[in-house]
């Protein structure tokens, strides 16, 4: 099923994210994770794509498993380390395996070397255009409520986002944020620029302090004082941090739904217990139409 059709259904869409294994020996464990998360009946499951392109065959393989379990799969595709021909080959494989949803991404530019190399895409918008031309895919793309780290001015980032959407995106998924007001503000700003496709809110249940340090260093995400107090107080006690992180994410999701947001993507990253807790916490709320 196309995600854009899924998002048009009544009720709230709750999806989860998994990452594919790097090594063949880790494949059985990854399949088990997918089975457990799929059993929670998410609206869809997204499968990340390794920054260096290294896990691309496994992205397709895991996405295929997801679909075999009766859950729509969203396969991420980053073009930063692939030539146009390699991108075309991945798209052919997705088509062959019946995967019709793609999250079109540029990926983080690797340090050293020349980017873009000849026969490479520079921006995700070019990838979106290419996928659109190739056939009947439902195309998602990334957006950044706090602005993308490389872009000095938020308004420029939204202009680039508008250009990307105009290349053929069907929906957007946000980078994680920990302050819902940042997201509401972003929705107003993109609407003012004429972006009218569905925006899925990305929520990360933070379950350990290492994770939060990495996120902030990479994406420049701001931690509101209320969340910072949680991290400061519980980060050296992993079970307490996990419980508090899931509770904080749940509260964010409930606030979003209460304010009319209809699609939430949870960055549970191969943690079925966290996904299960979130689903349990929303059991009655998800039934509301
Ligand atoms: P783009 O849309 O190309 O934007 C990149 C930068 O270029 C932005 O600063 C933008 O403002 C600027 N820009 C765009 N067009 C122009 C233009 N015409 N002129 C000047 N500047 C321009 N990474 C992975 O490696 N694997 C994953 O699976 C993955 N999944 C992700 C899922 C989501 C929902 C999100 C939000 C991010 C994900 N990422 C993933 C990270 C992502 O690859 C990085 O954030 C990357 O740095 C930007 O990718 P993009 O597709 O947003 O790039």
CSV table of C-alpha atoms and ligand atoms in Angstrom, one decimal:
chain,number,residue,atom,x,y,z
A,1,UNK,CA,0.0,0.0,0.0
A,2,UNK,CA,1.2,3.5,-0.8
A,3,UNK,CA,2.0,5.5,2.3
A,4,UNK,CA,0.2,8.6,0.9
A,5,UNK,CA,-3.0,6.5,0.8
A,6,UNK,CA,-2.3,5.2,4.3
A,7,UNK,CA,-2.0,8.8,5.5
A,8,UNK,CA,-5.3,9.7,3.9
A,9,UNK,CA,-7.2,7.2,6.0
A,10,UNK,CA,-9.2,8.3,9.0
A,11,UNK,CA,-7.4,8.1,12.4
A,12,UNK,CA,-3.8,8.5,13.5
A,13,UNK,CA,-0.9,6.9,11.6
A,14,UNK,CA,1.8,5.5,13.9
A,15,UNK,CA,4.9,4.1,12.1
A,16,UNK,CA,8.2,2.9,13.3
A,17,UNK,CA,11.8,2.8,12.0
A,18,UNK,CA,14.3,-0.1,11.8
A,19,UNK,CA,17.8,-0.3,10.5
A,20,UNK,CA,19.1,-3.2,8.5
A,21,UNK,CA,22.0,-5.4,9.7
A,22,UNK,CA,25.5,-4.6,8.4
A,23,UNK,CA,26.7,-8.3,8.6
A,24,UNK,CA,25.0,-11.3,7.2
A,25,UNK,CA,25.4,-13.1,10.6
A,26,UNK,CA,23.2,-10.4,12.2
A,27,UNK,CA,20.3,-11.0,9.7
A,28,UNK,CA,18.3,-13.5,11.8
A,29,UNK,CA,18.3,-11.1,14.8
A,30,UNK,CA,17.2,-8.2,12.5
A,31,UNK,CA,14.4,-10.4,11.1
A,32,UNK,CA,13.2,-11.2,14.6
A,33,UNK,CA,13.1,-7.4,15.5
A,34,UNK,CA,11.1,-6.8,12.4
A,35,UNK,CA,8.7,-9.6,13.3
A,36,UNK,CA,8.2,-8.2,16.8
A,37,UNK,CA,7.6,-4.6,15.6
A,38,UNK,CA,5.4,-5.7,12.7
A,39,UNK,CA,3.2,-7.6,15.2
A,40,UNK,CA,2.2,-4.3,16.8
A,41,UNK,CA,0.4,-3.4,13.6
A,42,UNK,CA,2.1,-0.1,12.8
A,43,UNK,CA,0.8,1.9,9.9
A,44,UNK,CA,4.1,1.3,8.1
A,45,UNK,CA,7.7,0.4,8.9
A,46,UNK,CA,10.6,2.4,7.5
A,47,UNK,CA,14.0,0.8,6.8
A,48,UNK,CA,17.1,3.1,6.9
A,49,UNK,CA,19.8,3.1,4.3
A,50,UNK,CA,23.5,3.1,5.4
A,51,UNK,CA,25.3,6.4,4.8
A,52,UNK,CA,28.0,4.7,2.7
A,53,UNK,CA,25.6,2.7,0.7
A,54,UNK,CA,27.0,-0.4,2.4
A,55,UNK,CA,23.7,-1.7,3.7
A,56,UNK,CA,21.7,-1.1,0.5
A,57,UNK,CA,21.0,-4.8,-0.4
A,58,UNK,CA,19.9,-5.4,3.2
A,59,UNK,CA,17.6,-2.3,3.1
A,60,UNK,CA,15.8,-4.0,0.3
A,61,UNK,CA,15.9,-7.4,1.9
A,62,UNK,CA,14.5,-6.1,5.2
A,63,UNK,CA,11.9,-4.0,3.5
A,64,UNK,CA,10.8,-7.1,1.6
A,65,UNK,CA,10.4,-9.0,4.9
A,66,UNK,CA,8.3,-6.2,6.3
A,67,UNK,CA,5.9,-6.5,3.4
A,68,UNK,CA,5.8,-10.3,3.7
A,69,UNK,CA,4.5,-9.6,7.3
A,70,UNK,CA,1.6,-7.6,5.8
A,71,UNK,CA,3.0,-4.1,6.8
A,72,UNK,CA,3.7,-1.5,4.1
A,73,UNK,CA,7.5,-0.8,3.9
A,74,UNK,CA,9.2,2.5,3.3
A,75,UNK,CA,12.7,2.0,2.0
A,76,UNK,CA,15.1,4.8,2.6
A,77,UNK,CA,17.5,5.6,-0.3
A,78,UNK,CA,20.5,8.0,0.1
A,79,UNK,CA,22.3,9.0,-3.0
A,80,UNK,CA,25.4,10.6,-1.5
A,81,UNK,CA,27.6,7.6,-2.1
A,82,UNK,CA,26.0,6.2,-5.2
A,83,UNK,CA,26.3,7.0,-8.9
A,84,UNK,CA,23.2,7.7,-10.9
A,85,UNK,CA,23.5,4.1,-12.3
A,86,UNK,CA,23.7,2.6,-8.8
A,87,UNK,CA,20.6,4.6,-7.8
A,88,UNK,CA,18.8,3.2,-10.8
A,89,UNK,CA,19.8,-0.3,-9.9
A,90,UNK,CA,18.5,0.1,-6.3
A,91,UNK,CA,15.2,1.4,-7.7
A,92,UNK,CA,15.0,-1.6,-10.1
A,93,UNK,CA,15.4,-3.9,-7.1
A,94,UNK,CA,12.8,-2.1,-5.1
A,95,UNK,CA,10.3,-2.4,-8.0
A,96,UNK,CA,11.2,-6.1,-8.5
A,97,UNK,CA,10.4,-6.8,-4.9
A,98,UNK,CA,7.1,-4.9,-4.9
A,99,UNK,CA,8.3,-2.1,-2.7
A,100,UNK,CA,6.4,1.0,-3.8
A,101,UNK,CA,7.4,3.5,-1.0
A,102,UNK,CA,10.8,5.3,-1.0
A,103,UNK,CA,12.2,8.0,1.3
A,104,UNK,CA,14.5,9.9,-1.1
A,105,UNK,CA,17.5,11.3,0.8
A,106,UNK,CA,20.8,12.9,0.0
A,107,UNK,CA,22.6,11.5,3.1
A,108,UNK,CA,25.4,13.2,5.0
A,109,UNK,CA,28.3,14.3,2.9
A,110,UNK,CA,31.4,12.1,3.8
A,111,UNK,CA,34.4,14.0,4.9
A,112,UNK,CA,37.3,14.1,2.3
A,113,UNK,CA,36.9,13.4,-1.4
A,114,UNK,CA,34.9,15.4,-3.9
A,115,UNK,CA,31.2,15.8,-3.7
A,116,UNK,CA,29.3,15.4,-5.9
A,117,UNK,CA,31.5,13.2,-8.0
A,118,UNK,CA,30.7,13.0,-11.7
A,119,UNK,CA,27.4,11.1,-12.4
A,120,UNK,CA,26.1,11.8,-8.8
A,121,UNK,CA,23.2,13.7,-7.5
A,122,UNK,CA,23.9,16.8,-5.4
A,123,UNK,CA,20.6,17.3,-3.6
A,124,UNK,CA,17.7,15.0,-2.7
A,125,UNK,CA,15.4,17.1,-4.9
A,126,UNK,CA,17.3,15.7,-8.0
A,127,UNK,CA,16.8,12.1,-6.6
A,128,UNK,CA,13.1,12.8,-6.1
A,129,UNK,CA,12.8,14.0,-9.7
A,130,UNK,CA,14.6,10.9,-10.9
A,131,UNK,CA,12.4,8.5,-8.9
A,132,UNK,CA,9.3,10.4,-10.1
A,133,UNK,CA,10.3,9.9,-13.7
A,134,UNK,CA,11.0,6.2,-13.2
A,135,UNK,CA,7.6,5.1,-12.3
A,136,UNK,CA,4.9,4.5,-9.8
A,137,UNK,CA,6.6,5.0,-6.5
A,138,UNK,CA,5.2,6.9,-3.6
A,139,UNK,CA,8.0,9.3,-2.6
A,140,UNK,CA,8.7,10.7,0.8
A,141,UNK,CA,11.5,13.2,1.8
A,142,UNK,CA,13.1,14.6,4.9
A,143,UNK,CA,12.4,18.0,6.5
A,144,UNK,CA,13.9,19.8,9.4
A,145,UNK,CA,11.7,21.8,11.8
A,146,UNK,CA,14.8,23.4,13.3
A,147,UNK,CA,16.5,23.9,10.0
A,148,UNK,CA,19.1,21.6,8.4
A,149,UNK,CA,22.6,21.9,9.9
A,150,UNK,CA,24.2,22.9,6.7
A,151,UNK,CA,21.8,25.7,5.9
A,152,UNK,CA,22.6,29.0,7.6
A,153,UNK,CA,19.1,30.5,7.3
A,154,UNK,CA,15.9,28.6,8.0
A,155,UNK,CA,14.0,30.5,5.3
A,156,UNK,CA,16.5,29.3,2.7
A,157,UNK,CA,16.1,25.7,4.0
A,158,UNK,CA,12.3,26.0,3.5
A,159,UNK,CA,12.8,27.4,0.0
A,160,UNK,CA,14.9,24.4,-0.8
A,161,UNK,CA,12.3,22.1,0.8
A,162,UNK,CA,9.6,23.7,-1.4
A,163,UNK,CA,11.7,23.0,-4.5
A,164,UNK,CA,12.2,19.4,-3.4
A,165,UNK,CA,8.4,19.0,-2.8
A,166,UNK,CA,7.7,20.5,-6.3
A,167,UNK,CA,10.0,17.8,-7.8
A,168,UNK,CA,7.4,15.2,-6.9
A,169,UNK,CA,7.3,14.4,-3.1
A,170,UNK,CA,4.1,12.8,-1.8
A,171,UNK,CA,4.8,13.3,1.9
A,172,UNK,CA,7.5,14.6,4.3
A,173,UNK,CA,8.9,13.1,7.5
A,174,UNK,CA,10.6,15.4,10.0
A,175,UNK,CA,13.9,15.1,11.8
A,176,UNK,CA,13.3,14.4,15.5
A,177,UNK,CA,12.4,17.3,17.7
A,178,UNK,CA,11.8,17.5,21.5
A,179,UNK,CA,9.7,20.7,21.6
A,180,UNK,CA,6.4,20.4,19.9
A,181,UNK,CA,6.1,24.2,19.5
A,182,UNK,CA,9.1,24.0,17.1
A,183,UNK,CA,7.1,21.6,15.0
A,184,UNK,CA,3.8,23.7,15.1
A,185,UNK,CA,5.8,26.8,14.1
A,186,UNK,CA,7.4,24.9,11.2
A,187,UNK,CA,4.0,23.8,10.0
A,188,UNK,CA,2.9,27.4,9.8
A,189,UNK,CA,6.0,28.5,8.0
A,190,UNK,CA,5.9,25.7,5.3
A,191,UNK,CA,2.2,26.3,4.8
A,192,UNK,CA,3.0,30.0,4.1
A,193,UNK,CA,5.4,28.8,1.4
A,194,UNK,CA,2.7,26.7,-0.2
A,195,UNK,CA,3.8,23.2,1.0
A,196,UNK,CA,0.6,21.3,1.4
A,197,UNK,CA,1.6,17.6,1.4
A,198,UNK,CA,1.2,15.5,4.6
A,199,UNK,CA,4.0,16.0,7.2
A,200,UNK,CA,4.7,13.1,9.4
A,201,UNK,CA,6.1,14.2,12.9
A,202,UNK,CA,9.3,12.3,13.8
A,203,UNK,CA,9.6,11.5,17.5
A,204,UNK,CA,12.6,9.8,19.1
A,205,UNK,CA,12.1,8.1,22.5
A,206,UNK,CA,15.6,8.7,24.0
A,207,UNK,CA,16.6,5.6,26.0
A,208,UNK,CA,20.2,6.3,26.7
A,209,UNK,CA,22.5,9.4,27.1
A,210,UNK,CA,25.0,8.3,24.5
A,211,UNK,CA,22.2,8.5,21.9
A,212,UNK,CA,21.2,12.0,22.9
A,213,UNK,CA,24.8,13.3,22.8
A,214,UNK,CA,25.2,11.9,19.2
A,215,UNK,CA,21.9,13.3,18.0
A,216,UNK,CA,22.6,16.8,19.3
A,217,UNK,CA,26.2,16.8,17.8
A,218,UNK,CA,24.9,15.6,14.4
A,219,UNK,CA,21.7,17.5,13.9
A,220,UNK,CA,21.9,20.5,16.2
A,221,UNK,CA,18.6,19.5,17.7
A,222,UNK,CA,17.7,21.7,20.7
A,223,UNK,CA,16.8,20.1,24.0
A,224,UNK,CA,14.1,22.0,25.9
A,225,UNK,CA,15.0,22.6,29.6
A,226,UNK,CA,12.3,20.1,30.7
A,227,UNK,CA,13.9,17.3,28.6
A,228,UNK,CA,17.4,18.4,29.6
A,229,UNK,CA,16.5,18.0,33.3
A,230,UNK,CA,15.4,14.4,32.6
A,231,UNK,CA,18.6,13.6,30.8
A,232,UNK,CA,20.7,15.2,33.5
A,233,UNK,CA,18.8,13.4,36.3
A,234,UNK,CA,18.5,9.9,34.8
A,235,UNK,CA,21.2,9.4,32.2
A,236,UNK,CA,23.5,7.4,34.5
A,237,UNK,CA,20.7,5.0,35.4
A,238,UNK,CA,19.8,3.2,32.1
A,239,UNK,CA,16.4,1.7,33.2
A,240,UNK,CA,15.3,5.0,34.6
A,241,UNK,CA,16.4,6.9,31.5
A,242,UNK,CA,14.5,4.4,29.3
A,243,UNK,CA,11.3,4.8,31.3
A,244,UNK,CA,11.6,8.6,31.3
A,245,UNK,CA,12.5,8.7,27.6
A,246,UNK,CA,9.5,6.6,26.6
A,247,UNK,CA,7.2,8.7,28.9
A,248,UNK,CA,8.5,11.9,27.4
A,249,UNK,CA,8.0,10.7,23.8
A,250,UNK,CA,4.5,9.4,24.7
A,251,UNK,CA,3.6,12.8,26.1
A,252,UNK,CA,4.9,14.6,23.0
A,253,UNK,CA,2.8,12.2,20.8
A,254,UNK,CA,-0.4,12.7,22.8
A,255,UNK,CA,0.1,16.5,22.6
A,256,UNK,CA,0.6,16.3,18.8
A,257,UNK,CA,-2.5,14.2,18.4
A,258,UNK,CA,-4.6,16.4,20.7
A,259,UNK,CA,-3.5,19.3,18.4
A,260,UNK,CA,-4.7,17.7,15.2
A,261,UNK,CA,-1.5,16.0,14.0
A,262,UNK,CA,-2.5,12.8,12.2
A,263,UNK,CA,0.8,11.0,11.5
A,264,UNK,CA,3.7,10.2,13.9
A,265,UNK,CA,6.9,8.3,13.0
A,266,UNK,CA,8.7,6.9,16.0
A,267,UNK,CA,12.4,6.4,15.8
A,268,UNK,CA,12.4,3.2,17.8
A,269,UNK,CA,15.5,1.9,16.0
A,270,UNK,CA,15.3,-1.8,16.4
A,271,UNK,CA,13.9,-1.7,20.0
A,272,UNK,CA,10.7,-3.7,19.9
A,273,UNK,CA,10.1,-3.2,23.7
A,274,UNK,CA,10.1,0.6,23.2
A,275,UNK,CA,7.8,0.3,20.2
A,276,UNK,CA,5.5,-1.9,22.3
A,277,UNK,CA,5.4,0.5,25.2
A,278,UNK,CA,4.5,3.4,22.9
A,279,UNK,CA,1.7,1.4,21.3
A,280,UNK,CA,0.4,0.4,24.7
A,281,UNK,CA,0.5,4.0,25.9
A,282,UNK,CA,-1.6,5.0,22.9
A,283,UNK,CA,-4.0,2.1,22.9
A,284,UNK,CA,-7.2,4.1,23.4
A,285,UNK,CA,-6.0,7.3,21.8
A,286,UNK,CA,-5.3,5.5,18.5
A,287,UNK,CA,-8.9,4.3,18.3
A,288,UNK,CA,-10.2,7.9,18.1
A,289,UNK,CA,-11.3,8.9,14.6
B,1,LIG,P1,18.6,17.7,0.9
B,1,LIG,O1,17.2,17.8,0.8
B,1,LIG,O2,19.4,17.6,-0.4
B,1,LIG,O3,19.2,18.9,1.7
B,1,LIG,C1,20.6,19.0,2.2
B,1,LIG,C2,21.0,20.4,2.4
B,1,LIG,O4,21.1,21.0,1.1
B,1,LIG,C3,20.0,21.3,3.2
B,1,LIG,O5,20.8,22.1,4.0
B,1,LIG,C4,19.3,22.0,2.1
B,1,LIG,O6,18.8,23.3,2.6
B,1,LIG,C5,20.4,22.2,1.1
B,1,LIG,N1,19.9,22.4,-0.3
B,1,LIG,C6,18.9,21.7,-0.9
B,1,LIG,N2,18.7,22.1,-2.2
B,1,LIG,C7,19.6,23.1,-2.3
B,1,LIG,C8,19.9,24.0,-3.4
B,1,LIG,N3,19.2,23.9,-4.6
B,1,LIG,N4,20.8,25.0,-3.3
B,1,LIG,C9,21.5,25.1,-2.1
B,1,LIG,N5,21.2,24.3,-1.0
B,1,LIG,C10,20.3,23.3,-1.1
B,1,LIG,N6,20.6,9.4,6.5
B,1,LIG,C11,21.1,8.2,6.1
B,1,LIG,O7,22.3,8.1,5.8
B,1,LIG,N7,20.3,7.1,6.0
B,1,LIG,C12,19.0,7.2,6.3
B,1,LIG,O8,18.3,6.2,6.2
B,1,LIG,C13,18.4,8.5,6.7
B,1,LIG,N8,17.1,8.6,7.0
B,1,LIG,C14,16.6,9.8,7.3
B,1,LIG,C15,15.2,10.0,7.6
B,1,LIG,C16,14.7,11.2,8.0
B,1,LIG,C17,13.2,11.3,8.2
B,1,LIG,C18,15.6,12.3,8.1
B,1,LIG,C19,15.0,13.6,8.6
B,1,LIG,C20,16.9,12.2,7.9
B,1,LIG,C21,17.5,11.0,7.5
B,1,LIG,N9,18.8,10.8,7.2
B,1,LIG,C22,19.3,9.6,6.8
B,1,LIG,C23,19.8,11.9,7.3
B,1,LIG,C24,19.9,12.8,6.0
B,1,LIG,O9,20.5,12.0,5.0
B,1,LIG,C25,20.8,14.0,6.3
B,1,LIG,O10,20.1,14.9,7.2
B,1,LIG,C26,21.4,14.7,5.1
B,1,LIG,O11,22.4,15.6,5.6
B,1,LIG,C27,20.4,15.6,4.3
B,1,LIG,O12,19.6,14.8,3.5
B,1,LIG,P2,18.3,15.4,2.8
B,1,LIG,O13,17.7,14.4,2.0
B,1,LIG,O14,17.5,16.2,3.7
B,1,LIG,O15,19.1,16.5,1.8
